[in-house]
XYZ file of N, CA, C and O in Angstrom:
608
model
N 1.136 0.340 19.845
C 1.325 1.968 18.623
C 2.886 2.569 19.176
O 4.238 1.979 20.313
N 3.865 2.563 17.785
C 4.882 3.960 18.017
C 5.673 4.519 19.554
O 6.412 5.052 19.228
N 4.323 5.283 19.622
C 4.586 6.696 20.347
C 4.666 7.868 19.295
O 3.721 8.652 18.748
N 5.569 8.432 18.853
C 6.243 9.155 18.751
C 6.264 9.036 17.154
O 7.124 7.739 16.775
N 5.980 10.071 16.692
C 6.615 9.264 14.909
C 7.584 9.628 14.674
O 7.605 10.800 14.362
N 8.167 8.836 13.366
C 9.530 10.012 12.656
C 8.859 9.950 11.313
O 8.959 9.677 10.627
N 9.207 11.404 11.350
C 8.470 12.472 10.045
C 9.243 12.764 9.068
O 8.869 13.152 7.832
N 10.831 11.782 9.172
C 11.638 11.681 7.998
C 11.324 10.662 6.842
O 11.774 10.241 5.741
N 10.274 9.745 7.791
C 9.650 8.209 7.114
C 8.024 8.169 6.860
O 8.155 8.219 6.162
N 8.124 9.567 7.387
C 6.136 8.971 7.231
C 5.720 9.271 5.604
O 4.669 8.656 5.051
N 6.546 10.612 5.479
C 6.193 10.432 3.361
C 6.407 9.389 3.081
O 5.443 8.825 1.869
N 7.554 8.629 3.382
C 8.040 7.159 3.031
C 6.636 6.057 2.954
O 5.950 4.843 1.915
N 6.279 6.636 4.069
C 4.771 5.644 4.383
C 3.683 5.371 3.761
O 3.197 4.657 3.150
N 3.641 6.930 4.043
C 2.190 7.572 2.754
C 2.663 7.046 1.227
O 1.650 7.102 1.088
N 3.567 7.340 0.550
C 3.993 7.026 -0.682
C 3.542 5.494 -0.827
O 3.105 5.067 -1.878
N 4.331 4.737 0.306
C 4.169 3.279 -0.205
C 2.654 2.768 0.371
O 2.188 2.289 -0.478
N 1.993 3.432 1.133
C 0.142 3.738 1.195
C -0.790 3.361 0.048
O -1.205 3.172 -0.683
N -0.342 4.373 -0.459
C -0.596 5.091 -1.776
C -0.533 4.153 -3.297
O -1.024 4.384 -3.965
N 0.804 3.724 -3.234
C 1.538 2.584 -4.334
C 0.296 1.092 -3.546
O -0.390 1.086 -4.685
N 0.023 1.395 -2.692
C -1.142 -0.161 -2.243
C -2.498 0.348 -2.828
O -3.299 -0.195 -3.940
N -3.025 1.286 -1.441
C -4.139 1.644 -2.384
C -3.978 1.894 -4.140
O -5.537 1.805 -4.668
N -3.486 2.692 -4.795
C -3.473 2.092 -6.550
C -3.705 1.227 -6.822
O -3.487 1.185 -8.541
N -2.798 0.634 -6.457
C -2.678 -1.119 -6.616
C -2.269 -1.133 -7.845
O -1.362 -1.671 -9.135
N -0.511 -0.706 -6.907
C 0.772 -0.319 -8.377
C 1.951 -0.582 -8.028
O 2.615 -0.318 -7.177
N 2.482 -1.981 -8.540
C 2.901 -2.995 -7.916
C 4.824 -1.783 -8.296
O 5.272 -1.693 -6.957
N 5.128 -1.471 -9.123
C 5.294 -0.834 -9.366
C 6.323 0.842 -8.583
O 7.167 0.428 -8.151
N 5.723 1.135 -8.179
C 5.258 2.560 -7.400
C 5.641 1.428 -5.694
O 6.096 2.433 -5.102
N 4.774 0.449 -5.022
C 5.245 0.172 -4.484
C 6.121 -0.229 -3.768
O 7.329 -0.003 -2.637
N 7.283 -1.298 -4.755
C 8.550 -1.465 -5.056
C 9.521 -0.316 -5.007
O 10.566 0.021 -4.264
N 9.353 0.803 -6.023
C 9.994 1.844 -5.997
C 9.851 2.529 -4.423
O 11.077 2.906 -3.504
N 8.595 3.011 -3.570
C 8.164 3.811 -1.984
C 9.226 2.662 -0.928
O 9.578 3.006 -0.392
N 8.695 1.275 -1.479
C 9.648 0.399 -0.467
C 11.158 0.412 -0.600
O 11.993 0.178 0.917
N 11.836 0.679 -1.879
C 13.116 0.598 -2.029
C 13.828 2.055 -1.829
O 15.168 2.368 -0.952
N 12.741 3.094 -1.106
C 13.297 3.943 -0.933
C 13.927 5.032 1.490
O 14.257 5.904 0.675
N 12.960 3.620 1.651
C 14.032 4.088 2.599
C 15.461 3.182 2.878
O 15.787 2.674 2.561
N 15.833 4.481 3.658
C 17.521 4.900 3.536
C 18.726 3.789 3.927
O 19.686 3.746 3.888
N 17.716 3.143 5.140
C 18.234 2.309 5.955
C 16.928 1.354 6.571
O 16.553 1.516 6.815
N 18.071 0.481 6.986
C 17.417 -0.429 7.720
C 16.416 0.381 9.095
O 15.337 -0.524 9.650
N 17.465 0.796 10.065
C 16.228 1.949 10.946
C 15.056 2.551 10.177
O 14.490 2.358 10.805
N 14.952 3.198 9.628
C 14.823 3.733 8.877
C 12.813 2.746 8.260
O 11.602 3.551 8.549
N 14.017 1.170 7.301
C 12.832 0.827 7.549
C 11.722 -0.144 7.838
O 10.597 0.476 8.474
N 12.176 -0.346 9.545
C 11.612 -0.357 10.893
C 11.128 0.697 11.434
O 10.099 0.556 11.443
N 11.083 1.833 11.425
C 10.231 2.574 11.543
C 9.115 3.210 10.848
O 7.761 2.891 11.350
N 9.467 2.278 9.228
C 8.379 2.926 8.473
C 7.288 1.407 8.516
O 6.533 1.801 8.580
N 8.054 0.638 9.134
C 7.044 -0.986 9.493
C 6.617 -0.543 9.917
O 5.206 -0.857 10.452
N 6.991 -0.186 11.493
C 5.996 0.382 12.695
C 5.453 0.853 13.069
O 3.639 0.812 13.598
N 5.029 2.681 11.746
C 4.673 2.786 10.953
C 3.196 2.315 10.875
O 1.898 2.184 11.174
N 3.249 1.862 9.589
C 2.237 1.069 8.602
C 1.656 0.594 10.033
O 0.107 -0.222 10.329
N 1.908 -0.800 10.852
C 1.730 -1.787 11.485
C 0.521 -0.590 12.725
O -0.337 -0.580 12.826
N 1.280 0.338 13.429
C -0.037 0.394 14.062
C -0.677 1.791 13.579
O -1.856 1.877 14.278
N -1.362 2.239 12.361
C -1.667 2.511 11.751
C -2.979 1.282 11.445
O -4.161 1.743 11.943
N -2.293 0.248 11.078
C -3.799 -1.042 11.224
C -4.537 -0.784 12.200
O -5.707 -1.216 12.257
N -3.512 -1.554 13.010
C -3.691 -1.582 14.540
C -4.991 -0.292 15.008
O -5.708 -0.370 15.324
N -4.761 0.780 15.098
C -5.475 1.964 15.143
C -7.189 2.055 14.317
O -8.343 2.112 14.443
N -6.679 2.027 12.987
C -8.026 1.501 12.239
C -9.032 0.417 12.720
O -9.865 0.426 12.905
N -8.085 -0.692 13.278
C -9.229 -1.362 13.642
C -9.148 -1.298 15.333
O -10.321 -1.585 15.536
N -9.323 -0.377 15.479
C -9.794 -0.183 17.437
C -10.834 1.203 16.890
O -12.145 1.046 17.417
N -10.622 1.561 15.870
C -11.492 3.384 15.955
C -13.056 1.935 15.102
O -13.760 2.275 15.327
N -12.203 0.926 13.742
C -13.575 0.161 13.939
C -14.907 -0.354 14.192
O -15.653 -0.236 14.332
N -14.011 -0.374 15.951
C -14.265 -1.018 17.413
C -14.857 -0.005 18.492
O -15.176 -0.666 18.696
N -15.305 0.953 17.393
C -14.457 1.924 18.781
C -14.129 1.918 20.326
O -14.601 1.853 20.843
N -12.665 1.400 19.597
C -11.857 1.356 20.821
C -11.471 -0.098 21.259
O -10.557 -0.218 22.402
N -12.320 -1.008 21.017
C -12.397 -2.046 21.903
C -11.275 -3.410 20.317
O -11.243 -2.659 19.431
N -11.185 -4.293 21.847
C -9.892 -4.929 20.769
C -10.886 -6.038 19.991
O -12.356 -6.577 19.909
N -10.210 -5.955 18.970
C -11.156 -7.436 17.857
C -10.674 -8.698 18.413
O -9.996 -8.769 18.798
N -12.133 -9.020 17.681
C -11.930 -10.796 18.618
C -10.624 -11.597 17.546
O -10.497 -11.095 16.040
N -10.669 -13.099 17.807
C -9.623 -13.299 16.457
C -10.549 -13.998 15.278
O -10.176 -14.000 14.426
N -11.629 -14.098 15.688
C -12.530 -13.912 14.500
C -13.261 -12.921 13.468
O -13.083 -12.989 12.432
N -12.757 -12.182 14.326
C -13.020 -10.336 13.412
C -11.559 -10.414 12.786
O -12.179 -9.963 11.812
N -10.802 -10.872 13.242
C -9.709 -10.233 13.110
C -9.203 -11.471 11.431
O -8.974 -11.183 10.346
N -9.589 -13.028 12.080
C -9.999 -13.653 10.782
C -10.826 -13.047 8.866
O -10.265 -13.062 8.092
N -12.108 -12.290 9.661
C -12.748 -12.273 8.408
C -12.267 -11.042 7.793
O -12.147 -10.657 6.752
N -11.126 -9.784 8.920
C -10.395 -9.305 8.033
C -9.249 -9.579 7.298
O -9.199 -9.314 5.995
N -8.554 -10.523 7.458
C -7.836 -11.394 6.229
C -8.131 -11.775 5.678
O -7.942 -11.462 4.737
N -9.607 -12.302 5.327
C -10.193 -13.084 4.309
C -10.142 -11.838 3.330
O -10.363 -12.075 1.514
N -11.256 -10.158 3.793
C -11.224 -9.982 3.232
C -9.819 -8.691 2.164
O -10.010 -8.328 1.190
N -8.906 -8.852 3.666
C -8.053 -8.206 2.480
C -7.753 -8.805 1.468
O -7.335 -8.470 0.421
N -6.896 -10.374 2.530
C -6.551 -10.870 1.169
C -7.395 -11.151 0.143
O -6.944 -10.904 -1.558
N -8.584 -10.918 -0.450
C -9.147 -11.083 -1.306
C -8.862 -10.004 -1.642
O -9.550 -10.028 -3.634
N -9.510 -8.432 -1.907
C -8.970 -7.913 -2.031
C -8.048 -7.209 -2.647
O -7.864 -6.264 -3.694
N -7.032 -7.560 -2.175
C -5.094 -7.081 -2.896
C -4.835 -8.701 -3.005
O -3.297 -8.764 -3.301
N -5.611 -9.286 -3.635
C -4.550 -10.773 -5.105
C -3.632 -10.095 -5.800
O -3.129 -10.901 -5.957
N -3.818 -8.593 -6.460
C -3.420 -8.125 -6.958
C -1.465 -8.329 -6.419
O -0.810 -8.919 -7.466
N -1.541 -8.399 -5.285
C 0.211 -8.318 -4.825
C 0.891 -9.494 -4.200
O 1.773 -10.019 -3.219
N 0.025 -10.346 -4.378
C -0.090 -12.090 -3.861
C -0.881 -12.075 -1.814
O 0.819 -12.777 -1.742
N -1.211 -11.438 -1.245
C -0.957 -12.107 0.068
C -1.713 -13.517 0.445
O -3.048 -13.475 -0.138
N -1.568 -13.832 0.770
C -2.776 -14.721 1.428
C -2.980 -15.015 2.705
O -2.163 -14.593 3.601
N -4.531 -15.398 2.572
C -4.934 -15.012 4.156
C -4.979 -15.529 5.197
O -4.837 -14.908 6.093
N -4.143 -16.826 5.240
C -3.710 -17.185 6.366
C -2.263 -16.134 6.975
O -2.255 -15.413 7.482
N -1.405 -15.296 5.131
C -0.554 -14.678 6.683
C -1.351 -13.502 7.146
O -0.012 -12.929 7.560
N -1.834 -12.614 6.704
C -2.616 -12.297 7.018
C -2.741 -11.991 8.010
O -3.151 -11.241 8.965
N -3.887 -13.357 8.069
C -4.299 -13.418 9.287
C -3.454 -13.791 10.642
O -3.249 -13.120 12.399
N -2.340 -14.270 10.783
C -0.916 -13.886 11.255
C -0.284 -12.869 11.633
O 0.562 -12.858 12.782
N -0.407 -12.413 10.231
C 0.141 -10.291 10.493
C -0.195 -9.747 11.480
O -0.184 -9.231 12.534
N -1.955 -9.783 10.960
C -2.973 -8.825 12.331
C -3.181 -9.437 13.480
O -3.367 -9.005 14.897
N -2.955 -10.941 13.703
C -2.968 -11.693 15.135
C -1.643 -11.444 16.063
O -1.531 -10.984 17.261
N -1.079 -11.285 15.290
C 0.822 -11.244 15.927
C 1.017 -9.533 16.365
O 1.466 -8.936 17.820
N 0.992 -8.454 15.297
C 0.454 -7.679 15.647
C -0.404 -6.176 16.962
O -0.166 -6.052 17.296
N -1.288 -7.578 16.953
C -2.481 -7.159 17.732
C -2.398 -7.524 19.425
O -2.761 -6.806 20.151
N -1.878 -9.053 19.391
C -0.673 -9.164 20.592
C 0.130 -8.354 20.735
O 0.434 -8.908 22.206
N 0.363 -8.129 20.133
C 1.605 -6.935 20.664
C 2.824 -8.406 20.104
O 4.763 -8.049 20.747
N 3.416 -8.902 19.360
C 4.437 -9.633 19.155
C 5.034 -9.573 17.789
O 3.666 -8.745 17.388
N 5.904 -10.039 17.976
C 6.395 -9.163 16.802
C 6.773 -10.379 15.483
O 6.975 -11.759 15.711
N 6.086 -9.482 15.121
C 5.534 -10.413 13.551
C 6.616 -10.813 12.908
O 5.930 -11.875 12.557
N 7.835 -10.509 13.142
C 9.151 -11.236 11.892
C 9.322 -12.490 12.761
O 10.071 -13.433 12.617
N 8.745 -12.570 14.119
C 9.273 -14.325 14.914
C 7.996 -15.342 14.380
O 7.973 -16.128 14.372
N 7.497 -14.796 13.702
C 5.970 -15.806 12.927
C 5.916 -15.635 11.089
O 5.931 -16.871 10.500
N 6.359 -14.666 10.883
C 6.718 -14.924 9.129
C 8.167 -13.830 8.731
O 8.602 -13.677 9.815
N 8.041 -14.726 8.085
C 9.179 -14.183 7.074
C 9.675 -12.472 7.546
O 8.271 -12.219 6.325
N 10.482 -12.070 7.147
C 10.473 -9.990 7.435
C 10.416 -10.109 6.187
O 9.362 -8.954 5.565
N 11.144 -10.368 4.736
C 10.365 -9.924 3.599
C 8.773 -9.579 3.336
O 7.608 -8.858 2.692
N 7.986 -11.241 3.839
C 6.516 -10.970 3.053
C 6.272 -9.772 4.926
O 5.258 -9.240 4.200
N 6.363 -9.998 6.036
C 6.419 -8.602 7.147
C 5.703 -7.300 6.263
O 5.166 -6.694 6.720
N 7.032 -6.924 5.085
C 7.167 -5.773 4.813
C 5.895 -5.151 4.008
O 5.143 -4.686 4.272
N 6.058 -6.505 2.932
C 4.641 -6.402 2.200
C 3.587 -6.364 2.914
O 2.473 -5.452 2.855
N 4.052 -7.258 4.409
C 1.831 -7.017 4.503
C 1.395 -5.757 5.379
O 0.625 -5.467 5.201
N 2.500 -5.650 6.615
C 2.197 -4.916 6.789
C 1.721 -3.058 6.201
O 0.644 -2.567 6.452
N 1.972 -3.136 4.706
C 1.601 -1.774 3.466
C 0.777 -2.412 2.912
O -0.520 -1.976 3.223
N 0.001 -3.655 2.695
C -1.097 -4.047 2.159
C -2.022 -3.519 3.592
O -3.183 -3.180 2.990
N -1.850 -4.167 4.344
C -3.209 -4.226 5.245
C -3.280 -2.759 5.921
O -4.222 -2.771 5.689
N -2.393 -2.186 5.896
C -3.176 -1.137 6.598
C -3.365 -0.104 4.796
O -4.421 0.671 6.132
N -2.992 -0.167 4.122
C -3.742 0.845 2.581
C -5.053 -0.021 3.338
O -5.887 0.547 2.583
N -5.348 -1.570 2.558
C -6.327 -1.856 2.664
C -7.722 -1.049 3.573
O -8.739 -0.832 3.696
N -7.067 -1.693 4.458
C -7.868 -1.445 5.976
C -8.617 0.467 5.821
O -9.901 0.751 6.093
N -6.881 1.189 5.912
C -7.083 3.061 5.561
C -8.725 3.427 4.179
O -9.767 3.374 4.193
N -8.393 2.486 3.368
C -9.116 2.350 2.315
C -10.592 2.101 2.949
O -11.740 2.678 2.319
N -10.765 1.191 3.221
C -12.354 -0.050 3.393
C -12.614 0.873 4.366
O -14.055 1.077 4.618
N -12.167 1.371 5.464
C -13.257 1.641 6.902
C -12.893 2.861 6.926
O -13.293 3.972 8.020
N -12.349 3.492 5.497
C -12.828 6.255 5.879
C -14.075 5.738 6.202
O -13.975 5.145 4.615
N -14.553 7.163 6.558
C -15.660 7.650 6.579
C -16.148 8.004 5.577
O -15.288 7.942 4.384
N -17.370 7.543 5.112
C -17.988 7.959 3.508
C -17.491 9.590 3.390
O -17.392 10.588 4.432
N -16.952 9.500 2.228
C -16.856 11.468 1.727
C -15.915 11.589 1.806
O -14.798 12.222 1.558
N -15.147 10.846 2.741
C -13.015 10.747 3.158
C -12.425 9.686 2.081
O -12.711 9.387 1.492
N -11.229 10.225 2.139
C -10.133 9.588 1.499
C -9.541 8.799 2.155
O -9.372 9.373 3.719
N -8.916 7.894 2.114
C -7.873 7.069 2.905
C -7.071 7.750 3.420
O -6.474 7.810 4.826
N -6.320 8.932 3.010
C -5.611 9.538 3.921
C -5.924 10.279 5.108
O -5.040 11.210 5.904
N -7.445 11.554 4.970
C -7.447 12.068 5.663
C -7.931 10.590 7.547
O -7.219 11.600 8.331
N -8.290 9.378 7.032
C -8.323 8.224 8.045
C -6.442 7.977 8.304
O -6.185 8.434 9.822
N -5.811 8.129 7.720
C -4.154 8.178 8.144
C -3.699 9.347 8.842
O -3.147 8.575 9.799
N -4.771 10.500 8.126
C -3.806 11.403 9.241
C -4.774 11.711 10.441
O -3.965 11.939 11.650
N -5.851 11.336 11.165
C -6.453 10.810 12.214
C -5.814 9.568 12.834
O -5.377 9.736 14.413
N -5.591 8.911 11.892
C -4.585 7.696 12.965
C -3.376 8.195 13.782
O -3.216 7.736 14.332
N -2.720 8.781 12.328
C -1.468 9.909 12.758
C -1.277 10.284 14.347
O -0.542 10.399 14.641
N -2.501 11.872 14.071
C -2.917 12.115 15.067
C -2.513 11.437 16.973
O -2.289 11.755 17.281
N -3.469 10.163 16.241
C -4.141 9.625 17.316
C -2.433 8.326 18.492
O -2.157 8.972 19.451
N -1.868 8.430 17.138
C -0.171 7.620 17.331
C 0.400 8.715 17.878
O 0.965 8.070 18.885
N 0.676 9.561 17.176
C 1.714 10.905 18.196
C 1.179 11.175 19.697
O 2.111 11.403 20.276
N -0.320 10.967 19.730
C -0.646 11.495 21.217
C -0.480 10.892 21.843
O -0.817 11.043 23.719
N -0.451 9.607 21.768
C -0.479 8.024 21.791
C 1.073 8.170 23.520
O 1.758 9.172 23.009
N 0.943 7.325 24.635
C 2.226 7.776 25.256
C 3.082 6.003 24.038
O 2.813 5.424 24.226
N 4.081 6.937 24.179
C 5.503 5.972 23.870
C 4.994 4.734 24.299
O 5.370 4.988 25.978
N 5.436 3.681 24.570
C 5.345 2.196 24.729
C 7.020 1.323 24.178
O 7.364 1.705 23.186
C-alpha cells in the first residue's frame, strides 16, 4: 500500500480508471498523458496498484490471495479487457509481483506496467463492487483504507 495518497494525482488516476471501465482507449491515452511528471506518473501507478491490492484483500476478507486465485483473476481480467490488448500471462505476472511486494517494472516493461496497473484496478473495481454500488464507491473505500494504513 502507498500510505498517503497524493491528492493532486488522484483525479488523474480516477479518470484513467473511468476510461478503462468505459472501454475508451482514446480517453485512456489522454488520461495517462495528463500526468505532468515522472514522479506524478509513479504516484498514480502506485495508487492504482494499491487499489488493486485492496480489492483483492477485500474480496478474500483480509486473507492473502493464493497464486491459483491470482491466476484465475488474471484470466478473467485478460478476457474482459481484450479491447486494450492485455495478455493473461502479463496480468498474472503483474498481480503476482504486486501481491508479493516485488517491483513490477523488474518483471515487465514499464510501458506495460502502466497500462496493466490501470486495467487491472479498473477491472477489479467494476467486477467486485457490491450489488447496487458503482465502481467509484469501491474506489472511495479503497482510498480511505489506503489513506488510513501506515506508510510502508
